[in-house]
């Protein structure tokens, strides 16, 4: 019993210490969570703090996840008129990454992304519609394998402020979207792998 109480006390102390550190961090580099108080201007994606994850149904048995690891882009943020904000993103199609290197090679081949002929996946916004205090629909054009289709990113503002140590300004967002892979000529393994693909995106933008 004494050992259990001692362990509980240690856990509680650790929790309090973590909470104190988090509170201190907010004082040292306060994070703004009000989208309309973010610093306006031109930003670029921090390549070390961006994720583009895709999810697709596999044989009806599971949801299979993969990601892209080489991503760049720019953001022009207008907080007074959010509808005038613009974002453009480039993803290297060859940077696709799953748990199987054999699958990675097949995905890069001509049967799927044909990364040698179409090295870039491009998204360019066409319209921003604010849907809430921290949310917006970002309409745009997505180009994959030479095919361009409209897509809407359901976007949420996460936070902004100055990054510690680096001292540059940051603005972070998350987004999600759904697309049909057949619309982009990515129709290999139809009947075994689902057509609908869910995208999960998280990105920190830093001042240029």
Tab-separated table of C-alpha atoms in Angstrom:
chain	number	residue	atom	x	y	z
A	1	UNK	CA	0.000	0.000	0.000
A	2	UNK	CA	2.826	2.415	0.869
A	3	UNK	CA	4.485	1.671	-2.474
A	4	UNK	CA	1.222	2.360	-4.263
A	5	UNK	CA	0.737	5.653	-2.433
A	6	UNK	CA	4.332	6.645	-3.169
A	7	UNK	CA	3.887	5.855	-6.838
A	8	UNK	CA	0.634	7.848	-6.971
A	9	UNK	CA	2.383	10.798	-5.324
A	10	UNK	CA	5.192	10.652	-7.875
A	11	UNK	CA	2.699	10.564	-10.752
A	12	UNK	CA	0.803	13.525	-9.289
A	13	UNK	CA	4.047	15.468	-8.821
A	14	UNK	CA	5.071	14.765	-12.408
A	15	UNK	CA	1.685	15.919	-13.669
A	16	UNK	CA	1.950	19.154	-11.685
A	17	UNK	CA	5.485	19.704	-13.008
A	18	UNK	CA	4.312	19.225	-16.612
A	19	UNK	CA	1.434	21.627	-16.039
A	20	UNK	CA	3.824	24.189	-14.560
A	21	UNK	CA	6.176	23.819	-17.546
A	22	UNK	CA	3.282	24.291	-19.953
A	23	UNK	CA	2.122	27.391	-18.089
A	24	UNK	CA	5.657	28.789	-18.087
A	25	UNK	CA	5.965	28.104	-21.796
A	26	UNK	CA	2.819	30.095	-22.476
A	27	UNK	CA	4.322	33.037	-20.600
A	28	UNK	CA	7.629	32.820	-22.453
A	29	UNK	CA	6.030	32.406	-25.888
A	30	UNK	CA	2.294	33.110	-25.667
A	31	UNK	CA	0.212	31.416	-28.337
A	32	UNK	CA	-2.674	33.277	-29.924
A	33	UNK	CA	-5.734	31.142	-30.701
A	34	UNK	CA	-7.864	33.955	-32.130
A	35	UNK	CA	-7.729	33.639	-35.927
A	36	UNK	CA	-8.501	37.320	-36.428
A	37	UNK	CA	-5.518	38.332	-34.275
A	38	UNK	CA	-2.942	36.353	-36.239
A	39	UNK	CA	-0.148	38.388	-37.796
A	40	UNK	CA	-1.086	39.117	-41.438
A	41	UNK	CA	1.479	38.821	-44.204
A	42	UNK	CA	3.390	36.311	-46.282
A	43	UNK	CA	4.380	32.935	-44.864
A	44	UNK	CA	5.981	29.730	-46.086
A	45	UNK	CA	5.556	26.151	-44.910
A	46	UNK	CA	8.030	24.924	-42.339
A	47	UNK	CA	9.076	21.613	-43.969
A	48	UNK	CA	9.898	20.133	-40.559
A	49	UNK	CA	6.409	20.766	-39.195
A	50	UNK	CA	3.974	19.738	-41.908
A	51	UNK	CA	2.079	16.499	-42.464
A	52	UNK	CA	-0.055	15.293	-45.365
A	53	UNK	CA	-1.595	11.934	-44.514
A	54	UNK	CA	-3.961	9.920	-46.704
A	55	UNK	CA	-6.344	7.133	-45.699
A	56	UNK	CA	-8.022	4.578	-47.963
A	57	UNK	CA	-10.117	1.480	-47.415
A	58	UNK	CA	-8.154	-1.750	-47.915
A	59	UNK	CA	-10.157	-4.819	-49.000
A	60	UNK	CA	-12.979	-3.771	-46.693
A	61	UNK	CA	-10.888	-5.015	-43.780
A	62	UNK	CA	-9.086	-1.878	-42.622
A	63	UNK	CA	-8.249	1.761	-43.231
A	64	UNK	CA	-4.731	2.012	-44.630
A	65	UNK	CA	-2.654	5.139	-43.997
A	66	UNK	CA	0.277	6.675	-45.834
A	67	UNK	CA	1.880	10.071	-46.105
A	68	UNK	CA	3.985	12.420	-48.204
A	69	UNK	CA	7.260	13.667	-46.751
A	70	UNK	CA	8.376	16.456	-49.123
A	71	UNK	CA	6.032	19.444	-48.935
A	72	UNK	CA	6.492	23.147	-49.593
A	73	UNK	CA	4.167	26.085	-50.026
A	74	UNK	CA	3.212	29.670	-49.294
A	75	UNK	CA	0.419	31.486	-47.481
A	76	UNK	CA	-0.710	35.061	-47.900
A	77	UNK	CA	-2.769	35.754	-44.783
A	78	UNK	CA	-5.246	38.629	-44.637
A	79	UNK	CA	-7.014	38.637	-41.273
A	80	UNK	CA	-9.072	41.763	-41.983
A	81	UNK	CA	-10.512	40.149	-45.103
A	82	UNK	CA	-9.931	36.383	-44.771
A	83	UNK	CA	-11.557	35.783	-48.142
A	84	UNK	CA	-8.559	37.479	-49.753
A	85	UNK	CA	-6.089	35.029	-48.207
A	86	UNK	CA	-4.303	32.678	-50.590
A	87	UNK	CA	-2.413	29.415	-50.212
A	88	UNK	CA	-0.368	27.323	-52.634
A	89	UNK	CA	1.198	23.949	-51.851
A	90	UNK	CA	3.570	21.648	-53.714
A	91	UNK	CA	4.006	17.986	-52.806
A	92	UNK	CA	6.675	15.801	-54.378
A	93	UNK	CA	4.786	12.734	-55.600
A	94	UNK	CA	7.918	10.578	-55.243
A	95	UNK	CA	7.930	11.324	-51.510
A	96	UNK	CA	4.936	9.041	-50.929
A	97	UNK	CA	5.646	6.812	-47.965
A	98	UNK	CA	3.832	3.769	-46.551
A	99	UNK	CA	4.832	0.871	-44.329
A	100	UNK	CA	5.913	-1.108	-47.420
A	101	UNK	CA	8.833	-0.086	-49.615
A	102	UNK	CA	7.544	-2.439	-52.312
A	103	UNK	CA	4.216	-0.618	-52.263
A	104	UNK	CA	6.014	2.741	-52.343
A	105	UNK	CA	7.725	1.766	-55.606
A	106	UNK	CA	4.419	0.647	-57.128
A	107	UNK	CA	2.773	3.919	-56.097
A	108	UNK	CA	5.594	5.911	-57.742
A	109	UNK	CA	5.332	3.905	-60.953
A	110	UNK	CA	3.373	4.691	-64.105
A	111	UNK	CA	0.458	2.575	-62.871
A	112	UNK	CA	-0.254	5.130	-60.167
A	113	UNK	CA	1.379	8.532	-59.572
A	114	UNK	CA	3.966	8.192	-62.360
A	115	UNK	CA	6.345	10.330	-60.322
A	116	UNK	CA	8.990	10.418	-63.070
A	117	UNK	CA	6.608	12.107	-65.528
A	118	UNK	CA	4.527	14.046	-62.980
A	119	UNK	CA	6.859	14.960	-60.102
A	120	UNK	CA	4.594	17.579	-58.498
A	121	UNK	CA	1.201	17.490	-56.836
A	122	UNK	CA	-0.099	21.061	-56.730
A	123	UNK	CA	-2.870	22.758	-54.760
A	124	UNK	CA	-3.776	26.399	-55.402
A	125	UNK	CA	-6.601	28.109	-53.545
A	126	UNK	CA	-9.330	29.911	-55.485
A	127	UNK	CA	-11.654	31.031	-52.675
A	128	UNK	CA	-11.713	31.219	-48.874
A	129	UNK	CA	-15.056	31.174	-47.065
A	130	UNK	CA	-15.071	31.700	-43.318
A	131	UNK	CA	-17.356	29.161	-41.604
A	132	UNK	CA	-16.700	29.920	-37.928
A	133	UNK	CA	-14.491	31.784	-35.484
A	134	UNK	CA	-11.546	29.499	-36.270
A	135	UNK	CA	-12.692	27.622	-39.368
A	136	UNK	CA	-12.939	28.209	-43.104
A	137	UNK	CA	-13.565	26.297	-46.308
A	138	UNK	CA	-10.648	26.744	-48.669
A	139	UNK	CA	-11.705	25.973	-52.230
A	140	UNK	CA	-8.988	25.302	-54.741
A	141	UNK	CA	-7.650	23.321	-57.660
A	142	UNK	CA	-5.739	20.122	-57.041
A	143	UNK	CA	-3.490	18.756	-59.784
A	144	UNK	CA	-2.309	15.150	-59.675
A	145	UNK	CA	-0.802	13.253	-62.593
A	146	UNK	CA	-1.755	16.024	-65.007
A	147	UNK	CA	-5.444	16.045	-63.989
A	148	UNK	CA	-6.846	19.150	-62.298
A	149	UNK	CA	-9.995	18.952	-60.195
A	150	UNK	CA	-11.723	21.247	-57.683
A	151	UNK	CA	-11.423	20.350	-54.023
A	152	UNK	CA	-12.443	21.929	-50.724
A	153	UNK	CA	-10.236	21.857	-47.640
A	154	UNK	CA	-12.150	22.138	-44.372
A	155	UNK	CA	-9.624	24.184	-42.462
A	156	UNK	CA	-9.168	25.093	-38.803
A	157	UNK	CA	-6.846	27.719	-37.354
A	158	UNK	CA	-4.735	26.196	-34.546
A	159	UNK	CA	-2.611	29.052	-33.266
A	160	UNK	CA	-0.045	31.745	-34.005
A	161	UNK	CA	2.790	33.634	-32.359
A	162	UNK	CA	6.558	33.815	-32.190
A	163	UNK	CA	8.418	30.510	-32.096
A	164	UNK	CA	10.857	30.094	-29.208
A	165	UNK	CA	14.572	30.103	-30.058
A	166	UNK	CA	14.010	30.836	-33.765
A	167	UNK	CA	11.922	33.930	-32.953
A	168	UNK	CA	10.091	33.859	-36.286
A	169	UNK	CA	6.345	34.313	-36.516
A	170	UNK	CA	4.231	31.195	-36.976
A	171	UNK	CA	0.660	30.386	-37.941
A	172	UNK	CA	-0.626	26.835	-37.763
A	173	UNK	CA	-3.606	25.182	-39.418
A	174	UNK	CA	-5.171	21.759	-39.784
A	175	UNK	CA	-7.389	20.631	-42.656
A	176	UNK	CA	-9.236	17.662	-44.034
A	177	UNK	CA	-10.713	16.766	-47.402
A	178	UNK	CA	-12.048	13.823	-49.371
A	179	UNK	CA	-11.403	13.032	-53.028
A	180	UNK	CA	-11.970	10.331	-55.601
A	181	UNK	CA	-8.684	8.818	-56.753
A	182	UNK	CA	-10.267	7.787	-60.073
A	183	UNK	CA	-10.775	11.494	-60.862
A	184	UNK	CA	-7.000	11.776	-61.046
A	185	UNK	CA	-6.298	8.599	-62.976
A	186	UNK	CA	-5.204	6.732	-59.858
A	187	UNK	CA	-7.446	3.736	-60.501
A	188	UNK	CA	-5.095	0.792	-59.980
A	189	UNK	CA	-6.428	-2.009	-57.725
A	190	UNK	CA	-10.043	-0.831	-58.072
A	191	UNK	CA	-12.353	-3.279	-56.352
A	192	UNK	CA	-9.672	-4.101	-53.809
A	193	UNK	CA	-8.768	-0.611	-52.638
A	194	UNK	CA	-11.451	2.018	-52.067
A	195	UNK	CA	-11.921	4.941	-54.431
A	196	UNK	CA	-12.518	7.533	-51.710
A	197	UNK	CA	-9.370	8.961	-50.165
A	198	UNK	CA	-9.399	11.030	-46.979
A	199	UNK	CA	-6.708	13.646	-46.549
A	200	UNK	CA	-5.516	14.869	-43.146
A	201	UNK	CA	-3.268	17.918	-43.190
A	202	UNK	CA	-1.413	19.824	-40.489
A	203	UNK	CA	1.000	22.662	-41.241
A	204	UNK	CA	2.995	25.378	-39.558
A	205	UNK	CA	3.713	28.414	-41.709
A	206	UNK	CA	6.608	30.709	-40.829
A	207	UNK	CA	7.299	34.268	-41.908
A	208	UNK	CA	9.238	34.534	-45.170
